[in-house]
Coordinates of C-alpha atoms and ligand atoms in Angstrom, one line a residue:
M1 CA 11.2 34.0 -19.4
A2 CA 9.5 31.2 -21.2
K3 CA 7.8 28.8 -18.8
K4 CA 7.9 25.9 -21.1
L5 CA 11.2 24.0 -21.2
W6 CA 10.6 23.1 -24.8
E7 CA 9.2 26.4 -26.1
K8 CA 11.0 27.6 -29.2
N9 CA 9.5 29.9 -31.8
T10 CA 5.9 28.7 -31.9
T11 CA 3.2 28.9 -29.2
V12 CA 0.9 26.1 -28.4
N13 CA -2.9 26.4 -28.5
P14 CA -4.0 27.1 -24.9
E15 CA -6.8 24.4 -25.1
I16 CA -4.2 21.9 -26.2
E17 CA -1.9 22.9 -23.5
R18 CA -4.6 22.7 -20.8
F19 CA -5.6 19.2 -22.1
T20 CA -2.0 17.9 -22.2
V21 CA -1.0 19.2 -18.9
G22 CA -4.1 17.7 -17.4
R23 CA -3.9 17.2 -13.6
D24 CA -0.1 17.2 -13.5
R25 CA 0.2 20.6 -11.8
E26 CA -1.8 19.2 -8.9
L27 CA -0.5 15.6 -8.8
D28 CA 3.1 16.4 -9.4
L29 CA 3.2 18.2 -6.0
M30 CA 3.3 14.7 -4.5
L31 CA 6.5 14.1 -6.4
A32 CA 8.2 17.5 -5.7
R33 CA 10.5 16.4 -2.9
Y34 CA 11.6 13.4 -4.9
D35 CA 12.3 15.5 -7.9
V36 CA 14.6 17.6 -5.8
I37 CA 16.4 14.6 -4.3
G38 CA 16.9 13.1 -7.8
S39 CA 18.3 16.5 -8.9
I40 CA 20.8 16.6 -6.1
A41 CA 22.0 13.2 -7.0
H42 CA 22.1 14.0 -10.7
S43 CA 24.0 17.2 -10.3
T44 CA 26.5 15.5 -7.9
M45 CA 27.2 13.0 -10.7
L46 CA 27.4 15.7 -13.4
Q47 CA 30.2 17.4 -11.3
S48 CA 32.0 14.1 -11.0
I49 CA 32.2 13.7 -14.7
G50 CA 33.3 17.3 -15.3
M51 CA 30.0 18.7 -16.5
L52 CA 29.7 21.1 -13.6
T53 CA 32.3 22.9 -11.5
K54 CA 32.4 22.3 -7.8
E55 CA 31.1 25.8 -7.3
E56 CA 28.2 25.3 -9.7
M57 CA 27.3 22.0 -8.0
D58 CA 27.4 23.6 -4.5
S59 CA 25.1 26.4 -5.6
L60 CA 22.7 24.0 -7.2
H61 CA 22.7 21.9 -4.0
S62 CA 22.0 24.8 -1.8
E63 CA 19.2 26.1 -4.0
L64 CA 17.7 22.6 -4.3
R65 CA 17.8 22.2 -0.5
N66 CA 16.1 25.6 -0.2
I67 CA 13.4 24.3 -2.6
Y68 CA 13.1 21.2 -0.5
S69 CA 12.4 23.2 2.7
T70 CA 9.8 25.2 0.8
I71 CA 8.2 21.8 -0.1
E72 CA 8.4 20.6 3.5
K73 CA 6.7 23.8 4.7
G74 CA 3.9 23.2 2.2
E75 CA 4.7 26.4 0.3
F76 CA 5.9 25.0 -2.9
V77 CA 3.7 25.8 -5.9
I78 CA 3.7 25.0 -9.6
E79 CA 3.1 28.4 -11.1
D80 CA 0.5 29.2 -13.7
G81 CA 1.8 28.4 -17.1
V82 CA 4.4 25.9 -15.8
E83 CA 3.7 22.4 -17.0
D84 CA 4.9 20.1 -14.3
V85 CA 7.2 19.7 -11.2
H86 CA 10.3 19.1 -13.3
S87 CA 9.8 22.4 -15.2
Q88 CA 9.0 24.3 -12.0
V89 CA 12.2 23.1 -10.2
E90 CA 14.4 24.0 -13.2
L91 CA 12.6 27.3 -13.5
M92 CA 13.4 28.2 -9.9
L93 CA 17.0 27.1 -10.2
T94 CA 17.4 29.2 -13.4
R95 CA 15.8 32.2 -11.9
R96 CA 18.1 32.1 -8.9
L97 CA 21.3 30.8 -10.5
G98 CA 21.1 31.8 -14.2
D99 CA 23.2 29.7 -16.5
T100 CA 24.1 27.2 -13.7
G101 CA 20.4 26.4 -13.4
K102 CA 20.2 25.8 -17.1
K103 CA 23.0 23.2 -16.9
I104 CA 21.3 20.8 -14.6
H105 CA 19.3 19.1 -17.4
S106 CA 22.4 17.8 -19.2
G107 CA 22.2 14.1 -19.7
R108 CA 18.6 13.6 -18.5
S109 CA 15.1 13.9 -19.7
R110 CA 11.8 14.5 -18.0
N111 CA 11.1 10.9 -18.9
D112 CA 13.8 9.6 -16.5
Q113 CA 13.1 12.3 -14.0
V114 CA 9.5 11.2 -13.6
L115 CA 10.6 7.6 -13.5
V116 CA 13.0 8.3 -10.7
D117 CA 10.5 10.5 -8.9
L118 CA 7.9 7.8 -9.0
K119 CA 10.3 5.2 -7.7
L120 CA 11.4 7.4 -4.8
F121 CA 7.9 8.3 -4.0
A122 CA 6.6 4.7 -4.1
R123 CA 9.6 3.6 -2.1
H124 CA 8.8 6.0 0.7
E125 CA 5.1 5.3 0.6
L126 CA 5.7 1.5 0.6
Q127 CA 7.7 1.9 3.7
E128 CA 4.8 3.6 5.4
V129 CA 2.3 1.0 4.1
C130 CA 4.6 -1.8 5.4
T131 CA 4.8 -0.1 8.8
A132 CA 1.1 0.3 9.0
V133 CA 0.5 -3.3 8.0
K134 CA 2.9 -4.4 10.7
E135 CA 1.0 -2.4 13.3
L136 CA -2.3 -3.9 12.3
F137 CA -0.7 -7.3 12.3
D138 CA 0.5 -6.8 15.9
A139 CA -3.0 -5.6 17.0
L140 CA -4.6 -8.6 15.4
I141 CA -2.2 -11.0 17.1
E142 CA -2.8 -9.3 20.4
Q143 CA -6.6 -9.7 20.1
S144 CA -6.2 -13.3 18.9
E145 CA -4.1 -14.2 22.0
K146 CA -6.4 -12.2 24.4
H147 CA -9.5 -14.0 23.2
K148 CA -8.1 -17.4 22.3
E149 CA -10.5 -19.2 24.7
V150 CA -13.6 -17.5 23.4
L151 CA -15.5 -19.7 20.9
L152 CA -17.4 -18.3 17.9
P153 CA -19.6 -20.1 15.3
G154 CA -17.8 -20.9 12.1
Y155 CA -19.8 -20.8 8.9
T156 CA -19.8 -22.5 5.5
H157 CA -22.4 -21.2 3.0
L158 CA -23.2 -18.8 5.8
Q159 CA -24.8 -21.7 7.6
V160 CA -23.7 -22.6 11.1
A161 CA -20.9 -25.1 10.6
M162 CA -18.2 -25.8 13.2
P163 CA -16.8 -24.2 16.3
S164 CA -14.3 -21.4 15.6
S165 CA -12.9 -18.9 18.0
F166 CA -11.9 -15.2 18.2
G167 CA -8.4 -16.5 18.4
L168 CA -8.8 -18.0 15.0
W169 CA -10.7 -15.1 13.6
F170 CA -8.2 -12.4 14.5
G171 CA -5.3 -14.6 13.8
A172 CA -6.5 -15.5 10.3
Y173 CA -6.3 -11.9 9.2
A174 CA -2.9 -11.5 10.8
E175 CA -1.6 -14.5 8.8
S176 CA -3.2 -13.0 5.6
L177 CA -1.2 -9.8 6.2
A178 CA 2.0 -11.9 6.5
D179 CA 1.4 -13.1 2.9
D180 CA 0.5 -9.6 1.8
M181 CA 3.8 -8.5 3.2
L182 CA 5.6 -10.8 0.8
F183 CA 4.0 -8.8 -2.1
L184 CA 5.0 -5.5 -0.5
Q185 CA 8.6 -6.8 -0.1
A186 CA 8.7 -7.8 -3.8
A187 CA 7.2 -4.5 -4.8
Y188 CA 9.7 -2.6 -2.7
R189 CA 12.7 -4.5 -4.1
M190 CA 11.4 -4.1 -7.7
C191 CA 10.9 -0.4 -7.0
N192 CA 14.4 0.0 -5.6
R193 CA 16.2 0.1 -8.9
N194 CA 17.6 3.2 -10.4
P195 CA 16.2 4.4 -13.8
L196 CA 18.1 7.7 -13.8
G197 CA 20.4 8.0 -16.7
S198 CA 18.0 6.3 -19.1
A199 CA 17.2 9.9 -20.2
A200 CA 14.5 9.9 -22.8
G201 CA 14.7 6.1 -22.8
Y202 CA 17.8 5.5 -24.8
G203 CA 20.6 6.8 -22.6
S204 CA 23.0 9.7 -23.3
S205 CA 26.3 10.4 -25.1
F206 CA 27.6 12.0 -21.9
P207 CA 29.6 9.5 -19.8
L208 CA 27.0 9.4 -17.1
D209 CA 28.0 7.6 -13.9
R210 CA 24.9 5.6 -13.2
T211 CA 26.6 3.5 -10.6
M212 CA 27.2 6.7 -8.7
T213 CA 23.6 7.9 -8.8
T214 CA 22.4 4.5 -7.8
R215 CA 24.5 4.6 -4.7
L216 CA 23.7 8.2 -3.9
L217 CA 20.0 7.5 -4.1
G218 CA 20.2 4.4 -2.0
F219 CA 18.9 2.1 -4.7
D220 CA 19.9 -1.6 -4.6
T221 CA 20.8 -1.7 -8.2
M222 CA 20.0 0.2 -11.4
N223 CA 17.5 -0.7 -14.0
Y224 CA 20.5 -1.5 -16.3
N225 CA 19.1 -1.5 -19.8
V226 CA 17.9 2.0 -20.6
V227 CA 15.1 0.8 -22.8
Y228 CA 13.9 -1.5 -20.0
A229 CA 14.2 1.4 -17.5
Q230 CA 11.7 3.3 -19.6
M231 CA 9.5 0.2 -20.1
G232 CA 9.3 -0.1 -16.4
R233 CA 7.0 3.0 -16.3
G234 CA 3.6 1.5 -15.8
K235 CA 4.9 -1.9 -15.1
S236 CA 6.3 -1.0 -11.7
E237 CA 3.2 1.0 -10.8
R238 CA 1.0 -2.0 -11.8
N239 CA 3.2 -4.4 -9.7
I240 CA 3.2 -2.1 -6.7
A241 CA -0.6 -1.6 -7.1
H242 CA -0.9 -5.4 -7.0
A243 CA 0.8 -5.4 -3.6
L244 CA -1.5 -2.6 -2.4
A245 CA -4.5 -4.5 -3.8
T246 CA -3.7 -7.7 -1.9
V247 CA -3.6 -5.8 1.4
A248 CA -6.9 -4.1 0.4
G249 CA -8.4 -7.5 -0.2
T250 CA -7.5 -8.6 3.4
L251 CA -9.0 -5.4 4.8
A252 CA -12.2 -5.6 2.7
K253 CA -12.9 -9.1 3.8
F254 CA -12.2 -8.2 7.5
A255 CA -14.5 -5.2 7.1
F256 CA -17.4 -7.4 5.8
D257 CA -16.9 -9.8 8.8
A258 CA -16.8 -7.0 11.2
C259 CA -20.0 -5.4 9.8
M260 CA -21.8 -8.7 9.9
F261 CA -20.6 -9.8 13.3
N262 CA -21.5 -6.4 14.7
S263 CA -25.2 -6.7 13.5
Q264 CA -27.7 -7.5 16.2
N265 CA -28.6 -10.7 14.5
F266 CA -25.1 -12.0 15.1
G267 CA -23.9 -9.9 18.0
F268 CA -20.5 -11.4 18.1
V269 CA -18.6 -8.2 18.4
K270 CA -19.5 -4.6 19.3
L271 CA -17.8 -1.6 18.0
P272 CA -17.2 1.0 20.7
A273 CA -19.7 3.9 20.3
E274 CA -16.8 6.2 19.3
C275 CA -16.2 4.1 16.2
T276 CA -19.9 4.2 15.1
T277 CA -22.1 6.8 13.4
G278 CA -25.7 7.7 14.0
S279 CA -28.9 8.0 11.9
S280 CA -30.8 11.2 11.2
I281 CA -34.1 9.5 11.8
M282 CA -33.6 6.4 13.9
P283 CA -32.4 7.5 17.4
H284 CA -31.1 4.0 18.4
K285 CA -28.6 3.6 15.6
K286 CA -24.9 3.0 16.0
N287 CA -23.8 2.1 12.5
P288 CA -20.5 0.5 11.4
D289 CA -20.0 3.1 8.6
V290 CA -16.3 3.0 9.1
F291 CA -16.1 -0.6 8.0
E292 CA -18.5 -0.1 5.2
L293 CA -16.3 2.7 3.8
I294 CA -13.2 0.6 4.3
R295 CA -14.9 -2.2 2.4
A296 CA -15.9 0.0 -0.5
K297 CA -12.5 1.8 -0.8
C298 CA -10.6 -1.5 -0.5
N299 CA -12.8 -3.2 -3.0
R300 CA -12.2 -0.4 -5.4
M301 CA -8.5 -0.6 -4.8
Q302 CA -8.5 -4.2 -5.9
A303 CA -9.3 -2.8 -9.4
L304 CA -6.2 -0.6 -9.4
P305 CA -3.7 -3.1 -11.0
N306 CA -6.3 -3.7 -13.7
D307 CA -7.0 0.0 -14.3
I308 CA -3.3 0.6 -14.7
L309 CA -3.0 -2.4 -16.9
L310 CA -5.7 -1.1 -19.2
I311 CA -3.8 2.2 -19.7
M312 CA -0.4 0.6 -20.5
N313 CA -1.3 -2.8 -21.9
N314 CA -1.0 -2.1 -25.6
L315 CA 1.8 0.3 -25.6
P316 CA 5.0 -0.7 -27.4
S317 CA 8.4 0.1 -25.8
G318 CA 9.4 3.8 -25.5
Y319 CA 7.8 6.7 -23.8
F320 CA 4.2 7.8 -24.4
R321 CA 2.1 10.5 -22.8
D322 CA -0.5 7.8 -21.9
L323 CA 1.8 7.0 -18.9
Q324 CA 1.0 10.4 -17.4
I325 CA -2.6 9.3 -16.7
I326 CA -1.4 6.4 -14.5
K327 CA -0.3 9.0 -11.9
E328 CA -4.0 10.0 -11.4
L329 CA -4.7 6.5 -10.1
F330 CA -1.4 5.5 -8.6
L331 CA -0.3 8.5 -6.5
P332 CA -3.5 8.9 -4.3
A333 CA -3.8 5.2 -3.7
F334 CA -1.2 5.1 -1.0
A335 CA -2.8 7.7 1.2
E336 CA -6.1 6.0 0.8
L337 CA -4.8 2.6 1.7
K338 CA -2.8 3.9 4.7
E339 CA -5.9 5.6 6.1
C340 CA -7.9 2.4 5.7
I341 CA -5.2 0.4 7.5
R342 CA -5.0 2.9 10.3
M343 CA -8.8 2.9 10.7
V344 CA -8.9 -0.9 10.9
T345 CA -6.1 -0.9 13.5
Y346 CA -7.8 1.7 15.6
T347 CA -11.0 -0.3 15.7
V348 CA -9.4 -3.7 16.1
E349 CA -7.7 -2.4 19.2
R350 CA -11.0 -1.3 20.6
I351 CA -13.5 -3.8 19.4
E352 CA -15.4 -5.6 22.1
V353 CA -15.8 -9.4 21.9
N354 CA -19.0 -11.2 23.1
S355 CA -17.6 -14.0 25.2
T356 CA -20.9 -15.8 25.6
V357 CA -21.9 -16.2 22.0
I358 CA -22.0 -20.0 22.1
N359 CA -24.4 -20.2 25.1
D360 CA -27.1 -19.5 22.5
S361 CA -28.8 -22.8 21.6
R362 CA -29.1 -21.8 17.9
Y363 CA -25.4 -22.7 17.7
D364 CA -25.8 -26.1 19.4
A365 CA -25.6 -28.1 16.1
M366 CA -22.1 -26.8 15.3
F367 CA -20.8 -29.2 18.0
S368 CA -22.1 -32.2 16.0
V369 CA -18.7 -33.0 14.5
E370 CA -17.1 -32.9 17.9
E371 CA -19.6 -35.6 19.0
V372 CA -19.1 -37.7 15.9
N373 CA -15.3 -37.5 16.4
R374 CA -15.7 -38.5 20.1
L375 CA -17.7 -41.6 19.2
S376 CA -15.2 -42.5 16.4
A377 CA -12.3 -42.1 18.8
E378 CA -14.1 -44.6 21.1
G379 CA -14.2 -47.1 18.2
M380 CA -17.5 -46.5 16.4
P381 CA -16.9 -46.4 12.7
F382 CA -17.0 -42.7 11.5
R383 CA -19.9 -43.3 9.1
D384 CA -22.0 -44.9 11.8
A385 CA -21.2 -42.2 14.3
Y386 CA -22.1 -39.6 11.7
K387 CA -25.5 -41.2 11.1
K388 CA -26.2 -41.6 14.9
V389 CA -25.5 -37.9 15.6
G390 CA -27.5 -36.8 12.5
L391 CA -30.5 -38.8 13.7
D392 CA -30.2 -37.4 17.2
I393 CA -30.2 -33.9 15.9
E394 CA -33.3 -34.6 13.7
A395 CA -35.0 -36.1 16.7
G396 CA -34.1 -33.1 18.9
T397 CA -32.2 -35.3 21.4
F398 CA -28.7 -34.1 20.6
V399 CA -27.0 -32.6 23.6
P400 CA -23.8 -30.8 22.7
D401 CA -20.7 -30.9 24.7
K402 CA -19.4 -27.4 24.3
K403 CA -15.9 -28.2 25.4
V404 CA -13.8 -28.5 22.2
H405 CA -10.5 -30.4 22.0
H406 CA -8.7 -29.1 18.9
T407 CA -4.9 -29.5 19.3
H408 CA -3.4 -29.7 15.8
E409 CA -1.4 -26.9 14.4
G410 CA -3.4 -23.8 13.5
S411 CA -6.6 -25.0 15.2
I412 CA -8.6 -23.5 18.1
G413 CA -6.3 -24.9 20.8
N414 CA -3.0 -24.4 19.0
L415 CA -3.2 -21.1 17.1
C416 CA 0.5 -21.1 16.1
N417 CA 0.5 -17.3 16.6
K418 CA 4.2 -17.5 17.5
E419 CA 5.0 -19.1 14.1
I420 CA 2.8 -16.6 12.3
T421 CA 4.6 -13.8 14.0
A422 CA 8.0 -15.2 13.1
L423 CA 6.9 -15.5 9.5
M424 CA 5.8 -11.8 9.4
E425 CA 9.0 -10.7 11.3
S426 CA 11.2 -12.5 8.9
I427 CA 9.7 -10.8 5.8
Y428 CA 9.3 -7.4 7.4
S429 CA 12.8 -7.2 8.8
S430 CA 14.4 -8.2 5.6
I431 CA 13.2 -5.0 3.9
D432 CA 16.1 -2.5 4.2
F433 CA 14.3 0.8 4.6
E434 CA 17.2 2.4 6.4
K435 CA 19.4 2.3 3.3
A436 CA 17.0 4.5 1.4
N437 CA 16.4 6.8 4.3
T438 CA 20.1 7.3 5.1
A439 CA 20.9 8.0 1.4
E440 CA 18.1 10.6 1.1
Q441 CA 19.1 12.3 4.3
A442 CA 22.7 12.5 3.1
L443 CA 21.7 14.1 -0.2
L444 CA 19.7 16.7 1.7
G445 CA 22.7 17.4 3.9
K446 CA 20.9 16.3 7.1
Ligands
LIG501 N1 4.2 14.7 -17.2 C1 4.9 13.8 -17.9 C2 4.6 12.4 -17.5 O1 4.1 12.2 -16.4 C3 6.4 14.0 -17.7 C4 7.2 13.5 -18.8 C5 7.1 14.3 -20.0 N2 7.8 13.8 -21.1 C6 7.4 14.0 -22.4 N3 8.1 13.5 -23.3 N4 6.4 14.8 -22.7 O2 4.8 11.5 -18.3

């Protein structure tokens, strides 16, 4: 049996074949379960429009569910000579069901198959990313609350500037994640539209019921215009990558802070020994490699939207094989980001805080503004108070009062963690993951 769906009466040069297939046989494994789910929905719809008998649909469903459990067991392979996951699934159906297997491709193309696979894959992965982000958020808020009384030097230009606190430091990254969640929400919603039925990018002369597949697959709506559905390839990956990149940006910045604060020269935090690594030559070392790797990976991930953009930027509408290459960058990004988020969460939950940082006199000057403000509140004009304190510091006579009185919203004494949490909750809880999960389970007969 020919293993290429499109093979007719000529054979392709093996080198050309190897080059065009590229890494699809490896990467498409990540799409396999979604290819099966998409095929269950498509065949249900084909039966409803009279293109398959009830018996044919039932046998396709039962074979597709068998294939799904092979995938779940990690036993699914794309055989030698088979181009991609779409061909492999069709080949398996045809081997087992003969002509019935050959009918499943009516009214679709691998172009809309891969589109729907990517959407279902990204939808699932985004759900996991959102959950991981929410867990990290909770850990940060917990640490912020726990250490809200502990002061920390704040820096501008990396020069000691003003009092900050661990409450502010942890809470800042939590609020950053609340903003990142907005991008994830937008990415999820944009992703949750059905491209199936666009076929090669121009629809089909069969009376496909796209409303039905949209409902069966748990999509919010369809990508209505078939040309736009195909044009969304690359665009949706780039937009989703943008959401991943913004989370990565938060993690990378936190990782830099954590490495720096963990250095002996700062000594603000200490990573527990189990989160550090040693040196082959220096017996005393406990290095923050975890955060260095997170920083590098997350910095690289911020280039992802741009990398995708550079591949698809100058393509006109319609399908091109260029789009295949985006999978190489896009598919592995989720696992990478999820791992980084989990690593940060694990360490944040265990990081030790130095509660006596500000006893060190090298940080005395950061209380200068507190003193200026105290004098101003007593009636001395701000500029005069500023000058007096400045001269006291120069003369070495400045005695800091290390009790700070910051009360406005978002400051040391009023972190607004409740409000930040409400913000996060309102975004996170508005993403309807259940709809997708329920629809997929129903298609799988679970
Ligand atoms: N591997 C292909 C991709 O990712 C699947 C679609 C193939 N379509 C085609 N017209 N050659 O784009």
